[in-house]
PDB file of C-alpha atoms in Angstrom:
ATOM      1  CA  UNK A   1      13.438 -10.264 -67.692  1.00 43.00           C
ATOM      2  CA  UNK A   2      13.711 -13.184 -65.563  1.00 52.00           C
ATOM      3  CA  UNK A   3      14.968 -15.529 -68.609  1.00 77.00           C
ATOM      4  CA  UNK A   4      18.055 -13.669 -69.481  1.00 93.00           C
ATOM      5  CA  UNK A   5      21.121 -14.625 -68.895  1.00 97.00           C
ATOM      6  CA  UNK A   6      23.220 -13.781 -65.902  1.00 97.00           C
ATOM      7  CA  UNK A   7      26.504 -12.856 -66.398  1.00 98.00           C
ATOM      8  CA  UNK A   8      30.117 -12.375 -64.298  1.00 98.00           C
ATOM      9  CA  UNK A   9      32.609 -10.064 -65.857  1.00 98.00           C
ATOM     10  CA  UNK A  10      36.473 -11.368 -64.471  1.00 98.00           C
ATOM     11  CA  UNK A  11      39.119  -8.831 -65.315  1.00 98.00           C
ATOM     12  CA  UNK A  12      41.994  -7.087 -63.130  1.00 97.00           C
ATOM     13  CA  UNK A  13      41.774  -4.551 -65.422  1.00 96.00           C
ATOM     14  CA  UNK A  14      39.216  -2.034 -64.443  1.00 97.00           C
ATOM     15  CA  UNK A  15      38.904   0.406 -68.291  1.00 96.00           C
ATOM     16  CA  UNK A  16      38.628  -3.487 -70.132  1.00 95.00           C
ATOM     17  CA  UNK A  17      35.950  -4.211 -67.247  1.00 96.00           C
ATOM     18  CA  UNK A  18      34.449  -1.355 -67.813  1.00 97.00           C
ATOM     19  CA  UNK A  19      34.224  -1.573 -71.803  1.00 96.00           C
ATOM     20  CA  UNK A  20      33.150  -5.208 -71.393  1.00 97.00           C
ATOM     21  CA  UNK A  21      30.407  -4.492 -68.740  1.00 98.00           C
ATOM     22  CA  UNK A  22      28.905  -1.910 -71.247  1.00 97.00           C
ATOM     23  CA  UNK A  23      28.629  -3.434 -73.937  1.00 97.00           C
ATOM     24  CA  UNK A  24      26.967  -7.057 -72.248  1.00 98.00           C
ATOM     25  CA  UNK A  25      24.429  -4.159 -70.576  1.00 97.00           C
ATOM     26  CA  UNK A  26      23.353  -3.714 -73.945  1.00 96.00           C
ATOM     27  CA  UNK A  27      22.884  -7.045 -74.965  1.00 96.00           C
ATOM     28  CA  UNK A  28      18.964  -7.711 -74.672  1.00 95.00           C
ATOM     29  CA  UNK A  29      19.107 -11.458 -73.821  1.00 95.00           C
ATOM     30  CA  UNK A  30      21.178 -10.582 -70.282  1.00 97.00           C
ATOM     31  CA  UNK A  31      19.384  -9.211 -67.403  1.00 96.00           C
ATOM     32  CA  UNK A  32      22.303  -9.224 -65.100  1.00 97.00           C
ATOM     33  CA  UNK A  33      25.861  -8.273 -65.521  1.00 98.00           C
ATOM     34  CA  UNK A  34      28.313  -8.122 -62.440  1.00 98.00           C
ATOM     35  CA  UNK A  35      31.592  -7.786 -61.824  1.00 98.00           C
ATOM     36  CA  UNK A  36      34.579  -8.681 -59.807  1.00 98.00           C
ATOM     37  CA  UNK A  37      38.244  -7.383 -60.307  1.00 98.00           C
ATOM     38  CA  UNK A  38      39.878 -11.047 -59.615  1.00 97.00           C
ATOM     39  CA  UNK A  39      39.464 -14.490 -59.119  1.00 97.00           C
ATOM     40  CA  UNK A  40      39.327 -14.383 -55.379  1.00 97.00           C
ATOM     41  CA  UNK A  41      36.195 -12.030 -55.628  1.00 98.00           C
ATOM     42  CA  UNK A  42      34.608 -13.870 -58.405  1.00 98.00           C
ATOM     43  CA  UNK A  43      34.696 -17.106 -56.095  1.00 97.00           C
ATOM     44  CA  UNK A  44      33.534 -14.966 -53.249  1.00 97.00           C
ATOM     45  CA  UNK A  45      30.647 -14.191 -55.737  1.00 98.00           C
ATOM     46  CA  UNK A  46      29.704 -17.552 -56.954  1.00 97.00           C
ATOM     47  CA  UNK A  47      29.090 -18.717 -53.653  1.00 94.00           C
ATOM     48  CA  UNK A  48      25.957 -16.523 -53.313  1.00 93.00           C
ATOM     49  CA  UNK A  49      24.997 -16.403 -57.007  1.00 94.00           C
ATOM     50  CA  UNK A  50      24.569 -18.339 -59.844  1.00 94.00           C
ATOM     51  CA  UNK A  51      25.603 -17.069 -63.200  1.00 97.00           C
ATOM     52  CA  UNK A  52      24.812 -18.764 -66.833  1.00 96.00           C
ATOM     53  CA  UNK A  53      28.423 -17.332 -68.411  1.00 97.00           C
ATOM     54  CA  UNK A  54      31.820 -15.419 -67.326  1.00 98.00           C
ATOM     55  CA  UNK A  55      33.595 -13.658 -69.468  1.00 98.00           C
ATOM     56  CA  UNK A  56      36.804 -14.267 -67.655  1.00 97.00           C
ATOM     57  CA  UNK A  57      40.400 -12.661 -68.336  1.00 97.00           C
ATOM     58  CA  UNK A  58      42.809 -14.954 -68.220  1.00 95.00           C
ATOM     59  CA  UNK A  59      46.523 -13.064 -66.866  1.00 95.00           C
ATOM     60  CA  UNK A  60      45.209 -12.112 -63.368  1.00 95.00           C
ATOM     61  CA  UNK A  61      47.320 -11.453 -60.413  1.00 94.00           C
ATOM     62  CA  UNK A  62      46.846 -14.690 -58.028  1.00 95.00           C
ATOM     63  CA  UNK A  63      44.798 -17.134 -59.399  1.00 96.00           C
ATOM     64  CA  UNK A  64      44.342 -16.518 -63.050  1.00 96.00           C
ATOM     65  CA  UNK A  65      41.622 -17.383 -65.338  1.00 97.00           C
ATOM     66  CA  UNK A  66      42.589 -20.684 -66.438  1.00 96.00           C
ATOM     67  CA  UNK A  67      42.697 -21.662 -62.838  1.00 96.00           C
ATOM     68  CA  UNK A  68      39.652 -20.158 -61.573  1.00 97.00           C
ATOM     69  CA  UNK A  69      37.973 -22.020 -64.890  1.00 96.00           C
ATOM     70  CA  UNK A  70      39.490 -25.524 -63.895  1.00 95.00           C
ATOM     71  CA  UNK A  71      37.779 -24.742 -60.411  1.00 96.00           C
ATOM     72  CA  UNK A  72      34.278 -24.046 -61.837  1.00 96.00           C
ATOM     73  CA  UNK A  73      34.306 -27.172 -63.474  1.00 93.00           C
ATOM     74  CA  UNK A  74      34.263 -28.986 -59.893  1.00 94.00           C
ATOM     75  CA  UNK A  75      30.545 -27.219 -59.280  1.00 94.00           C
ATOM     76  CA  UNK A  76      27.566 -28.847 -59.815  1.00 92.00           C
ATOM     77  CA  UNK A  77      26.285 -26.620 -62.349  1.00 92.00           C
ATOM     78  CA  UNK A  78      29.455 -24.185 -63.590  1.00 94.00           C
ATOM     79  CA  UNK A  79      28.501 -21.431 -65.476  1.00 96.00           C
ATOM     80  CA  UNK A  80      29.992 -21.579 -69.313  1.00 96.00           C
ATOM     81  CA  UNK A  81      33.285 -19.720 -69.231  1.00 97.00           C
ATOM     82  CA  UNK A  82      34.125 -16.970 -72.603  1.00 97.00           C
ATOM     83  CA  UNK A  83      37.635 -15.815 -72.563  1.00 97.00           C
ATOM     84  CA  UNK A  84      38.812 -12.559 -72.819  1.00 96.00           C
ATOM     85  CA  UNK A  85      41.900 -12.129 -73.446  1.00 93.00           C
ATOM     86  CA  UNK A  86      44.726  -9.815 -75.167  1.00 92.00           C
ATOM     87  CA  UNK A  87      46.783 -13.069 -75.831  1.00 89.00           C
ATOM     88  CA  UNK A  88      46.382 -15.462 -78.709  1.00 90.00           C
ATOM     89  CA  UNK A  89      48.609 -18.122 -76.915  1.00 92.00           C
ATOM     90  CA  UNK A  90      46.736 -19.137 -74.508  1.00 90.00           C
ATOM     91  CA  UNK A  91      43.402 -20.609 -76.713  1.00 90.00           C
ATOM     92  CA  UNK A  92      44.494 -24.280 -76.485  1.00 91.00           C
ATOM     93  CA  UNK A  93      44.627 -24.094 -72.532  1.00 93.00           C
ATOM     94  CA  UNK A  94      41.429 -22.191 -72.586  1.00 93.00           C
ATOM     95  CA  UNK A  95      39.300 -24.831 -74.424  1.00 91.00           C
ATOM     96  CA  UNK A  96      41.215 -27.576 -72.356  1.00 91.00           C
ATOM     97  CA  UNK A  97      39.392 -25.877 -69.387  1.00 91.00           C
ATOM     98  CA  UNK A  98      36.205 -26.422 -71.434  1.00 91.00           C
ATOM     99  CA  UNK A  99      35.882 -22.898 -72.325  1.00 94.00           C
ATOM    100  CA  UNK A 100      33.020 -21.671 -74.395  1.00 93.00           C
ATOM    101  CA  UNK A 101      34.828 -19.509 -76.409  1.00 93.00           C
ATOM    102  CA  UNK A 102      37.616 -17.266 -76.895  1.00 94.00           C
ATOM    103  CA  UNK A 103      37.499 -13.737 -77.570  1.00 96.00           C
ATOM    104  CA  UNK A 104      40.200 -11.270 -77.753  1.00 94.00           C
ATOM    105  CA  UNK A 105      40.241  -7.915 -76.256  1.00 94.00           C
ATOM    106  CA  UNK A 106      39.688  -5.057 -77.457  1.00 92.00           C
ATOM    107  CA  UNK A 107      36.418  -6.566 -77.871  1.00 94.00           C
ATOM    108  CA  UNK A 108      34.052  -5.926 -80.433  1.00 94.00           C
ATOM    109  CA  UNK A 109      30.244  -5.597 -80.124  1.00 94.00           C
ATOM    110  CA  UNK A 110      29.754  -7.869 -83.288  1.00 96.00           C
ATOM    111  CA  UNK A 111      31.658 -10.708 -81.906  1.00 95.00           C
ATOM    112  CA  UNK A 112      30.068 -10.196 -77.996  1.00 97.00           C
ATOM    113  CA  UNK A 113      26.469 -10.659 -79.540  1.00 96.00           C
ATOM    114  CA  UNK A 114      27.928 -13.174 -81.763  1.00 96.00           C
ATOM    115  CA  UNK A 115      28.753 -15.268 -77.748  1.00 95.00           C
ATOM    116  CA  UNK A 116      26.095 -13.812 -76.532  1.00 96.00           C
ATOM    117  CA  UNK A 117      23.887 -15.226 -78.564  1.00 95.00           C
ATOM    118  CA  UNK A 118      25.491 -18.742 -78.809  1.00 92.00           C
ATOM    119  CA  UNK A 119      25.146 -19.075 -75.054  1.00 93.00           C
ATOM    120  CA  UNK A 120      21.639 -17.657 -74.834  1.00 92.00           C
ATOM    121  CA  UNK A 121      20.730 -20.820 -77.584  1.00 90.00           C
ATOM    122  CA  UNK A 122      23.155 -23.099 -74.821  1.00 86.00           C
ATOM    123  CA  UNK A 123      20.807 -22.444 -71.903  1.00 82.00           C
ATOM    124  CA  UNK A 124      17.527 -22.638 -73.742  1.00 80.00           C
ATOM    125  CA  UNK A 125      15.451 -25.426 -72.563  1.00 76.00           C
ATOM    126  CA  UNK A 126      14.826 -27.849 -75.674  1.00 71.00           C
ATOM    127  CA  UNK A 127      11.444 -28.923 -76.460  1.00 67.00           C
ATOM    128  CA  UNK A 128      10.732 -32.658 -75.670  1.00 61.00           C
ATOM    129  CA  UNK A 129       9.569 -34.482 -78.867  1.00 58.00           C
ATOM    130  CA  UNK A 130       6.556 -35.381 -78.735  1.00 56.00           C
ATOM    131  CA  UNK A 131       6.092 -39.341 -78.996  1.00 56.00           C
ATOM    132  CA  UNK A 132       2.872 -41.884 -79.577  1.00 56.00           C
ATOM    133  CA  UNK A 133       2.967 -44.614 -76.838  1.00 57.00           C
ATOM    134  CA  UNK A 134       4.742 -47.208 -79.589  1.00 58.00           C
ATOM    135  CA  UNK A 135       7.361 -44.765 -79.471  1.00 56.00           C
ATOM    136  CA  UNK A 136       6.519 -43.400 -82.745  1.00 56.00           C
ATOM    137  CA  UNK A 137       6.634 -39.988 -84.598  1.00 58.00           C
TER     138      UNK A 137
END
């Protein structure tokens, strides 16, 4: 549907990609799940499309993921970043690029819908409380 989330899969490493991409695909709050195979193409990507979340590796040939994160946050609206990663070390540098969170590979489908989910609640409008003209309840 047109309220799910869109969604950028970052990973050099096409079999991880590949695990990754299927099990987002069958998370029902996404409606769109692409991918790119390194920073450069993710970039390239971006400029056409907006996306609400990558799930970005973070050891990538060229520019790696903690780069390509510090560069999203110069957008107007950067999508949320969710490492995935097979290295513990780098978590501190990850959530000093404001990541979202931090997962590490192989993946599991609990803790995906466990992100999933926290960045479906992230991009849901909140309700305005309602308010008398005295600024009261």
């Amino acid at each position: 549907d047109a309220a799910g989330l869109r969604v950028l899969v970052v990973d050099d490493e096409a079999p991880a990609r590949d695990d990754l991409e299927f099990l987002l695909r069958a998370q029902p709050a996404i409606s769109v799940v692409d991918v790119a195979a390194d920073a450069t193409e993710a970039l390239r990507l971006l400029q056409g499309e907006h996306y609400d979340v990558l799930f970005l590796d973070i050891r990538m040939p060229g520019l790696d993921g903690l780069e390509l994160a510090r560069l999203l946050l110069q957008f107007a609206n950067p999508p949320l970043v969710i490492f995935v990663t097979a290295y513990e070390s780098h978590a501190v540098a990850a959530f000093q690029a404001h990541a979202r969170g931090y997962l590490l590979k192989p993946v599991s489908a609990d803790r995906l819908s466990d992100a999933v989910a926290q960045i479906a609640d992230a991009k849901r409008p909140r309700a305005a409380t309602p308010t008398n003209s005295d600024g009261s309840m």
